[in-house]
Tab-separated table of N, CA and C and ligand atoms in Angstrom:
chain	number	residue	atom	x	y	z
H	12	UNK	N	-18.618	17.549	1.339
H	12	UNK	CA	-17.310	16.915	1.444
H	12	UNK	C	-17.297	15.539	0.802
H	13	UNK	N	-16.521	15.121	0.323
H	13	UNK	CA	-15.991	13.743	-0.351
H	13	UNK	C	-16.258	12.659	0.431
H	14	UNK	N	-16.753	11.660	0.636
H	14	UNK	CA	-16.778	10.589	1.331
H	14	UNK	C	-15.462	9.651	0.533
H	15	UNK	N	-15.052	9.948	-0.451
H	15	UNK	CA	-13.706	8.957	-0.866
H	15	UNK	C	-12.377	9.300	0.143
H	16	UNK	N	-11.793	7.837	0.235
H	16	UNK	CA	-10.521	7.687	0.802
H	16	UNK	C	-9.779	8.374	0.225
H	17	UNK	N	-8.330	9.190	1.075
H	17	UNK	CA	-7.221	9.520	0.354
H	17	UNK	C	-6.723	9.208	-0.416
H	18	UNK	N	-6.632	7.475	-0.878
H	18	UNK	CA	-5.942	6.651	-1.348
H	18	UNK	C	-7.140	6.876	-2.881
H	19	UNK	N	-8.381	6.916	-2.902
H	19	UNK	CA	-9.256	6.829	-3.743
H	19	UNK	C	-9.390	8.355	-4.296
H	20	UNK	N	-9.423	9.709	-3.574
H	20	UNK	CA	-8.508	10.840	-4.096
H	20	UNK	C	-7.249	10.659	-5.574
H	21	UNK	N	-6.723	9.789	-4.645
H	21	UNK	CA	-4.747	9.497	-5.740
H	21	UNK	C	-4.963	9.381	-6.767
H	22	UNK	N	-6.151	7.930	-6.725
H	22	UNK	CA	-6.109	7.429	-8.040
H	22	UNK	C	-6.655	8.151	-8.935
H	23	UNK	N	-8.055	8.973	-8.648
H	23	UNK	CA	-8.476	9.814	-9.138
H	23	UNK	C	-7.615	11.224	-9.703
H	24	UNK	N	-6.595	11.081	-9.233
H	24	UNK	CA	-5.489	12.363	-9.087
H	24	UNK	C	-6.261	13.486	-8.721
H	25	UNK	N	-7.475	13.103	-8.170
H	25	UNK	CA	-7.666	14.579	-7.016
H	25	UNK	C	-6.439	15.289	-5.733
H	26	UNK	N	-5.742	14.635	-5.359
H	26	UNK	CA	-4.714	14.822	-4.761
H	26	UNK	C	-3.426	14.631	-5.323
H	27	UNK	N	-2.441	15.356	-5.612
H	27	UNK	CA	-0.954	14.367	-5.948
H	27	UNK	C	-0.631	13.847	-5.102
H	28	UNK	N	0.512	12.491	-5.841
H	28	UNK	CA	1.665	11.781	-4.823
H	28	UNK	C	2.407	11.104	-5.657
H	29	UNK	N	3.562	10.510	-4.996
H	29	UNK	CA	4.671	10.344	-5.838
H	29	UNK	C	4.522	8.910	-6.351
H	30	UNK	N	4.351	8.385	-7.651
H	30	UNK	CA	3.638	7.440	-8.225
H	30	UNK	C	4.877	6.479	-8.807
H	31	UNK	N	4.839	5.477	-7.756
H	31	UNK	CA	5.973	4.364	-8.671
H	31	UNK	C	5.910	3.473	-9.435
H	32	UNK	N	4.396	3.072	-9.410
H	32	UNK	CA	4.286	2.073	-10.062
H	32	UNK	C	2.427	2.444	-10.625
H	33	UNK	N	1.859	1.880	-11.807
H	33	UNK	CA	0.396	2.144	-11.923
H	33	UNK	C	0.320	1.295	-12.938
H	34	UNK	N	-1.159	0.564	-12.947
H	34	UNK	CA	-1.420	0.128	-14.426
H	34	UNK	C	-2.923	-0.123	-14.060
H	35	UNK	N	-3.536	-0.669	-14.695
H	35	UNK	CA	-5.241	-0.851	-14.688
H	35	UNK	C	-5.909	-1.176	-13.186
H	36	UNK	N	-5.386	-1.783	-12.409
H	36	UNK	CA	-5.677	-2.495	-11.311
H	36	UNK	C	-5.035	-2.101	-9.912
H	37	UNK	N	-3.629	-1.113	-10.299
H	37	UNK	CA	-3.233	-0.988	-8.781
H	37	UNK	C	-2.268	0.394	-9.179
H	38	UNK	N	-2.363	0.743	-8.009
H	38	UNK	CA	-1.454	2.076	-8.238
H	38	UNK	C	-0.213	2.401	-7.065
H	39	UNK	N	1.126	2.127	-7.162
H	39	UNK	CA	1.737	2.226	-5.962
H	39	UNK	C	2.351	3.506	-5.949
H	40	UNK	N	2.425	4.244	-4.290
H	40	UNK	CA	3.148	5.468	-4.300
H	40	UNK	C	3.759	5.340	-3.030
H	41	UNK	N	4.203	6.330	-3.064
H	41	UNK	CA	5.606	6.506	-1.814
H	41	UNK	C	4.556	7.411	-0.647
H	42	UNK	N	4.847	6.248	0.507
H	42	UNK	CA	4.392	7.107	1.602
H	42	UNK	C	4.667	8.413	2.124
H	43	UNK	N	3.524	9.090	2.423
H	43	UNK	CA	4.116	10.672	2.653
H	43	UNK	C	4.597	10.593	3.954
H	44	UNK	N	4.494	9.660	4.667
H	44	UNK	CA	5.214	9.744	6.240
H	44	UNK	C	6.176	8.642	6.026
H	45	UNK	N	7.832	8.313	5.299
H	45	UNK	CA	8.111	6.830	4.954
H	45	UNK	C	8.640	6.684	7.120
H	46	UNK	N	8.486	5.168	6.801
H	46	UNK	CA	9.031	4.822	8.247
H	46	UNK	C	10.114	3.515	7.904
H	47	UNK	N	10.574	4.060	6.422
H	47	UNK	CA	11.674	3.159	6.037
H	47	UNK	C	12.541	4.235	4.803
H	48	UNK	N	13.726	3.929	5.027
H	48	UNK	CA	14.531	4.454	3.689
H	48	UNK	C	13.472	4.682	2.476
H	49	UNK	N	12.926	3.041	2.089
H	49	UNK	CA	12.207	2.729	0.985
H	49	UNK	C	10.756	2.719	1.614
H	50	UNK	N	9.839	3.414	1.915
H	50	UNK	CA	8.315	3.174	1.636
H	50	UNK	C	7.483	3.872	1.018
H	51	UNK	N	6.709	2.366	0.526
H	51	UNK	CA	5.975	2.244	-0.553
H	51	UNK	C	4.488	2.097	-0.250
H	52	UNK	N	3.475	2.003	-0.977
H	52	UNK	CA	2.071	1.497	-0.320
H	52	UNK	C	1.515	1.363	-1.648
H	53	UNK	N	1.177	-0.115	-2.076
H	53	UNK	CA	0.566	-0.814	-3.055
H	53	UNK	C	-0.732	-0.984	-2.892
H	54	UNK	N	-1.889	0.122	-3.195
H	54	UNK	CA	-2.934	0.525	-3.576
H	54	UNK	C	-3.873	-0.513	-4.506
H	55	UNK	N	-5.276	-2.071	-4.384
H	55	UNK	CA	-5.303	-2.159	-5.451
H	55	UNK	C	-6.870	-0.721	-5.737
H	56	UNK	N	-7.060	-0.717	-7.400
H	56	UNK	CA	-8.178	0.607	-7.735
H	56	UNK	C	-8.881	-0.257	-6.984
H	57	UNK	N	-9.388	-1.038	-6.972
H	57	UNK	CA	-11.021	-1.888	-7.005
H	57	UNK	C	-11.078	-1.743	-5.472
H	58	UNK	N	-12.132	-1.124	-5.098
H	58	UNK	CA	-12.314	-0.530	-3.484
H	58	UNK	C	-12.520	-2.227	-2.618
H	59	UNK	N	-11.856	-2.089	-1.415
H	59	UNK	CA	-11.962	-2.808	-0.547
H	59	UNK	C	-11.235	-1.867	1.105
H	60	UNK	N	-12.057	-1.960	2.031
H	60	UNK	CA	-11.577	-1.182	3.133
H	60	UNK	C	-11.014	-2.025	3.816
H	61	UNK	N	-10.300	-3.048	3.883
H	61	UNK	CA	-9.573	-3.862	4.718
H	61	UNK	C	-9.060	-5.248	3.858
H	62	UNK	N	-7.925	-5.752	4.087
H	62	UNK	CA	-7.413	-6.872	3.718
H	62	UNK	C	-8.352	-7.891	3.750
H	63	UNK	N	-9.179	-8.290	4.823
H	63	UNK	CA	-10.114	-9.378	5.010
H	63	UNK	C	-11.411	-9.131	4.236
H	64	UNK	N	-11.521	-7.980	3.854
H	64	UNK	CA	-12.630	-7.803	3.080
H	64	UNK	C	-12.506	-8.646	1.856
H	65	UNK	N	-11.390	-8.767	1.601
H	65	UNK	CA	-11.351	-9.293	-0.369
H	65	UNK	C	-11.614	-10.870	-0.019
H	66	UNK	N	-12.930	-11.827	-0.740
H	66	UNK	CA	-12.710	-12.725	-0.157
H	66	UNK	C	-12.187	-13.916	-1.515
H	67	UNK	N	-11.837	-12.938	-2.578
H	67	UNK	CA	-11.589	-14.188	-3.994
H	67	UNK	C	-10.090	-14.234	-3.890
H	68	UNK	N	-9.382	-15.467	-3.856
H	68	UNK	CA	-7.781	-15.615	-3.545
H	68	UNK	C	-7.233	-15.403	-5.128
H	69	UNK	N	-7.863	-15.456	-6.140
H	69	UNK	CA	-7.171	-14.302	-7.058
H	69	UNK	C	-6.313	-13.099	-6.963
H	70	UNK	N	-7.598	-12.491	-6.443
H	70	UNK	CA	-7.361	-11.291	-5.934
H	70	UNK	C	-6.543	-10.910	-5.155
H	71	UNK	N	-7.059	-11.585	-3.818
H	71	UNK	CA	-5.680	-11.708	-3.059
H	71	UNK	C	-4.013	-11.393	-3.408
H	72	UNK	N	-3.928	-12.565	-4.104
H	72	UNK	CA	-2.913	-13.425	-4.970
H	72	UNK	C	-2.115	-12.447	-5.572
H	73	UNK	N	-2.909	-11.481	-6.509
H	73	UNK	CA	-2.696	-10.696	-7.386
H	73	UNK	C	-2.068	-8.992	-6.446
H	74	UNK	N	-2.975	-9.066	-5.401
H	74	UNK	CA	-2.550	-7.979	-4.824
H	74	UNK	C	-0.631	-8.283	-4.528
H	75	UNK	N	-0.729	-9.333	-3.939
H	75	UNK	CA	0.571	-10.002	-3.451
H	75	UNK	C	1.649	-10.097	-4.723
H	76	UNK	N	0.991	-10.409	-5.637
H	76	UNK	CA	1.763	-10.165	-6.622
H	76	UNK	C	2.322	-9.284	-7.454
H	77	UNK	N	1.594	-8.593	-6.992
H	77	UNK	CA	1.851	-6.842	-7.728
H	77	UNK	C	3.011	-6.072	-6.656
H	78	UNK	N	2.589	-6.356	-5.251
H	78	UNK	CA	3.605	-5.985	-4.269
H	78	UNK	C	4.834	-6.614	-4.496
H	79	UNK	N	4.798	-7.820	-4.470
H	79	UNK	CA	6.097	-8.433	-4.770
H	79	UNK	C	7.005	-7.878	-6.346
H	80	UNK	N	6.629	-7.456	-7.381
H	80	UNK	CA	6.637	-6.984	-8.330
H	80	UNK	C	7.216	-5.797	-8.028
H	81	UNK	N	6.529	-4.993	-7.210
H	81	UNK	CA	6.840	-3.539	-7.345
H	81	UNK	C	8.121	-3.425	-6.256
H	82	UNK	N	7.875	-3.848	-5.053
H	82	UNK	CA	9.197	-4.219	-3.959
H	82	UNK	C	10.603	-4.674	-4.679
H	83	UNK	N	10.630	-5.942	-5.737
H	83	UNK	CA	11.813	-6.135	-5.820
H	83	UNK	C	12.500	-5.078	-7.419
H	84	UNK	N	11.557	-4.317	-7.806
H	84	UNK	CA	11.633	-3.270	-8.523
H	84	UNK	C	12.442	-2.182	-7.752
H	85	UNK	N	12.070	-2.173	-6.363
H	85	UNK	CA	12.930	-1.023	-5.397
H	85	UNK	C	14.477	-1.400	-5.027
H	86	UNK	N	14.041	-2.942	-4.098
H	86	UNK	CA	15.213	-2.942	-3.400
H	86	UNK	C	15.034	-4.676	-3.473
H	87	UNK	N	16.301	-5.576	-3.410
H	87	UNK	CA	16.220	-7.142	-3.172
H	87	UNK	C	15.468	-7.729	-2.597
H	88	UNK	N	15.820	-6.671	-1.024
H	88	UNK	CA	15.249	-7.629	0.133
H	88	UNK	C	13.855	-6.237	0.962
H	89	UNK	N	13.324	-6.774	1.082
H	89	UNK	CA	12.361	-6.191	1.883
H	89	UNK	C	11.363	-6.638	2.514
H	90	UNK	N	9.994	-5.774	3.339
H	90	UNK	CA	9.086	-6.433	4.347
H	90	UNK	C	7.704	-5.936	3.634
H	91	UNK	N	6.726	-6.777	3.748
H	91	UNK	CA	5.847	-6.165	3.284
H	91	UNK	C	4.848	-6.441	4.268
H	92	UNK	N	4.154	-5.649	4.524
H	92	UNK	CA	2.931	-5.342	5.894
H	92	UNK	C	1.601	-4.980	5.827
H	93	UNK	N	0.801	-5.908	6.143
H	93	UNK	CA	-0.843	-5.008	5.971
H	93	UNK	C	-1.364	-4.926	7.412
H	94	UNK	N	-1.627	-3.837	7.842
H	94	UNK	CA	-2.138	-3.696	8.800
H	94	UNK	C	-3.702	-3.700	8.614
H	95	UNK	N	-4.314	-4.472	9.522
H	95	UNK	CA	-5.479	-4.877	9.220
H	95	UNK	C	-6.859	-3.877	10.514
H	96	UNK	N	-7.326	-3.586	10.347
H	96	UNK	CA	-8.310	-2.610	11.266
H	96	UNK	C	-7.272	-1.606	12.527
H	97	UNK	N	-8.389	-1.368	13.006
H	97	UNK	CA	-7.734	0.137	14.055
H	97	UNK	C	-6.638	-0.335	15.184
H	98	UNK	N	-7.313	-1.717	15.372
H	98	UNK	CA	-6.388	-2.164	16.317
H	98	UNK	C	-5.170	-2.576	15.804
H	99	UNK	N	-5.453	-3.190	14.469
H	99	UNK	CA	-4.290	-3.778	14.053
H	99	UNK	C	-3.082	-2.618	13.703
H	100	UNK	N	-3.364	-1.166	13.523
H	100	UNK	CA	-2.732	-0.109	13.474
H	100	UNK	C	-3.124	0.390	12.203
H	101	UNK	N	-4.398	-0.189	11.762
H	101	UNK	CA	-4.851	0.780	9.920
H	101	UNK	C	-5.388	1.848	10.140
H	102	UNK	N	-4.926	2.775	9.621
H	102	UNK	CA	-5.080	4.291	9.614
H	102	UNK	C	-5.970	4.958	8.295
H	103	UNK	N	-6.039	3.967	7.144
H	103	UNK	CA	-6.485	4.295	5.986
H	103	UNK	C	-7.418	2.999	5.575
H	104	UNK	N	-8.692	3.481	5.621
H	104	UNK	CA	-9.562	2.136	5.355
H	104	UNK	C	-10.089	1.709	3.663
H	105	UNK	N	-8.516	1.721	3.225
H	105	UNK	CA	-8.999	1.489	1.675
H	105	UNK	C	-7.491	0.122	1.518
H	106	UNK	N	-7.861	-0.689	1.539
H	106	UNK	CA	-6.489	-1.554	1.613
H	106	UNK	C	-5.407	-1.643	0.568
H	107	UNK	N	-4.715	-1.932	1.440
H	107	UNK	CA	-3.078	-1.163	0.659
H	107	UNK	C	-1.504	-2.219	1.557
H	108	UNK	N	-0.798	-2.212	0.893
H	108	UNK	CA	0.289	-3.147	1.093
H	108	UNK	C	1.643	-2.125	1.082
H	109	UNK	N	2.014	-2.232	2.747
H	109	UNK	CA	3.107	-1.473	2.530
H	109	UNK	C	4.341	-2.269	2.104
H	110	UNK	N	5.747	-1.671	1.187
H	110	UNK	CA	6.803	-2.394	1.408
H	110	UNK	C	7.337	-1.437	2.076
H	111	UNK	N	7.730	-1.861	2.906
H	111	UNK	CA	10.169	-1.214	3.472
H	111	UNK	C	10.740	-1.990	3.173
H	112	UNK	N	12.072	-0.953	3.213
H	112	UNK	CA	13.177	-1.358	2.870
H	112	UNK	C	14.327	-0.424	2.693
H	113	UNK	N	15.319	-0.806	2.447
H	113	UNK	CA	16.250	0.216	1.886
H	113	UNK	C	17.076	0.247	3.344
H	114	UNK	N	16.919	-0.198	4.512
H	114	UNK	CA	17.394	-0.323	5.906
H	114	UNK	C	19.127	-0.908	5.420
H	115	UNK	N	20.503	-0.230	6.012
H	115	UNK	CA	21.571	-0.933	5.870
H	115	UNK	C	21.627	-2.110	6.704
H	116	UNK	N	21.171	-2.109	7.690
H	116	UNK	CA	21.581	-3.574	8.919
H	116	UNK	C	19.765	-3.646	8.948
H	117	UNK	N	19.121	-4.101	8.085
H	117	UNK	CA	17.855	-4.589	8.514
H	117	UNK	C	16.868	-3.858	9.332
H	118	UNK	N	15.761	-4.293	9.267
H	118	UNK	CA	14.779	-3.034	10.220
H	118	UNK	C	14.915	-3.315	11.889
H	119	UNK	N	14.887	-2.447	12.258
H	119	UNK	CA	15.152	-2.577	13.616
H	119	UNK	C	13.624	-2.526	14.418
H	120	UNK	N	13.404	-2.931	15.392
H	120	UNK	CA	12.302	-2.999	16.291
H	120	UNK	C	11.123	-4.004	15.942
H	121	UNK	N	9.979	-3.843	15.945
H	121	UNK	CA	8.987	-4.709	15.927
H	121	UNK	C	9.103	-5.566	14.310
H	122	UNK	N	8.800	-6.891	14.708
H	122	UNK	CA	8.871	-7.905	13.730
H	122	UNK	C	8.988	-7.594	12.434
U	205	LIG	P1	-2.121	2.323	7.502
U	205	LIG	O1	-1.811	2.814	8.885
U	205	LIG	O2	-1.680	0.913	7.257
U	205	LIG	O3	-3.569	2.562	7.144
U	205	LIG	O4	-1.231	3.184	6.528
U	205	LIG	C1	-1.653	4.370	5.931
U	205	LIG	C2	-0.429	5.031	5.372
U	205	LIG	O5	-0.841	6.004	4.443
U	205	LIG	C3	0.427	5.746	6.419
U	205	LIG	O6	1.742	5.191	6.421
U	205	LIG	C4	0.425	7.204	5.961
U	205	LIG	O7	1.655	7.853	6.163
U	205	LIG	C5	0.095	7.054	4.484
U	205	LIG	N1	-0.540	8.211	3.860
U	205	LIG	C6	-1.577	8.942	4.325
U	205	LIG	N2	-1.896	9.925	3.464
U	205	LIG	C7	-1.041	9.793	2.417
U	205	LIG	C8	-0.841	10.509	1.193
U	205	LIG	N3	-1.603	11.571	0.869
U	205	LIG	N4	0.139	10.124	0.356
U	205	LIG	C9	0.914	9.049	0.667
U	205	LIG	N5	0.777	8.330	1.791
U	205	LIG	C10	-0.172	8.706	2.667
């Protein structure tokens, strides 16, 4: 069996998914479960299993920037979310930046 992440599957296109955005460094696709009109999940290639893992603010920077990039490509206004370990609610240990959006009266419930 594969020890690669789902997300590391995608890029590989061992798996399909619906691909909105891609270029050398990051690959964004549409969540297969969305929990917004608009969701997205901004993938960067270069493996890291958690947000806190990356420790060069380039990088960082760049991840953030690519999200922001690809989000206002969707919709004006939106949220962008990293859930950070099991507790924090990460389900996929290859880090990734969700946006929502697309909500008419804003997202409703937790922050
Ligand atoms: P997280 O809980 O922050 O790790 O988020 C993981 C996200 O990946 C969830 O919102 C899942 O619905 C989404 N997901 C899991 N498998 C796939 C897939 N094959 N294609 C697209 N999204 C996926």
């Amino acid at each position: 069996m594969s020890d690669k992440t789902i997300f590391q599957r995608i890029i590989d296109r061992e798996i399909p998914s619906d691909i909105v955005f891609e270029n050398d460094a990051y690959i964004a696709i549409r969540d297969i479960q969305p929990r917004a009109p608009i969701h997205v999940l901004v993938i960067p290639k270069r493996f890291s299993a958690r947000l806190d893992d990356i420790h060069d603010s380039s990088e960082l920077g760049e991840l953030m920037q690519t999200a922001i990039q690809v989000a206002r490509s969707l919709s004006p206004d939106y949220r962008l979310t990293v859930n950070v370990g099991k507790q924090g609610g990460q389900e996929v240990f290859h880090t990734h930046v969700h946006i929502l959006a697309g909500w008419e009266n804003g997202p409703q419930g937790h922050l």
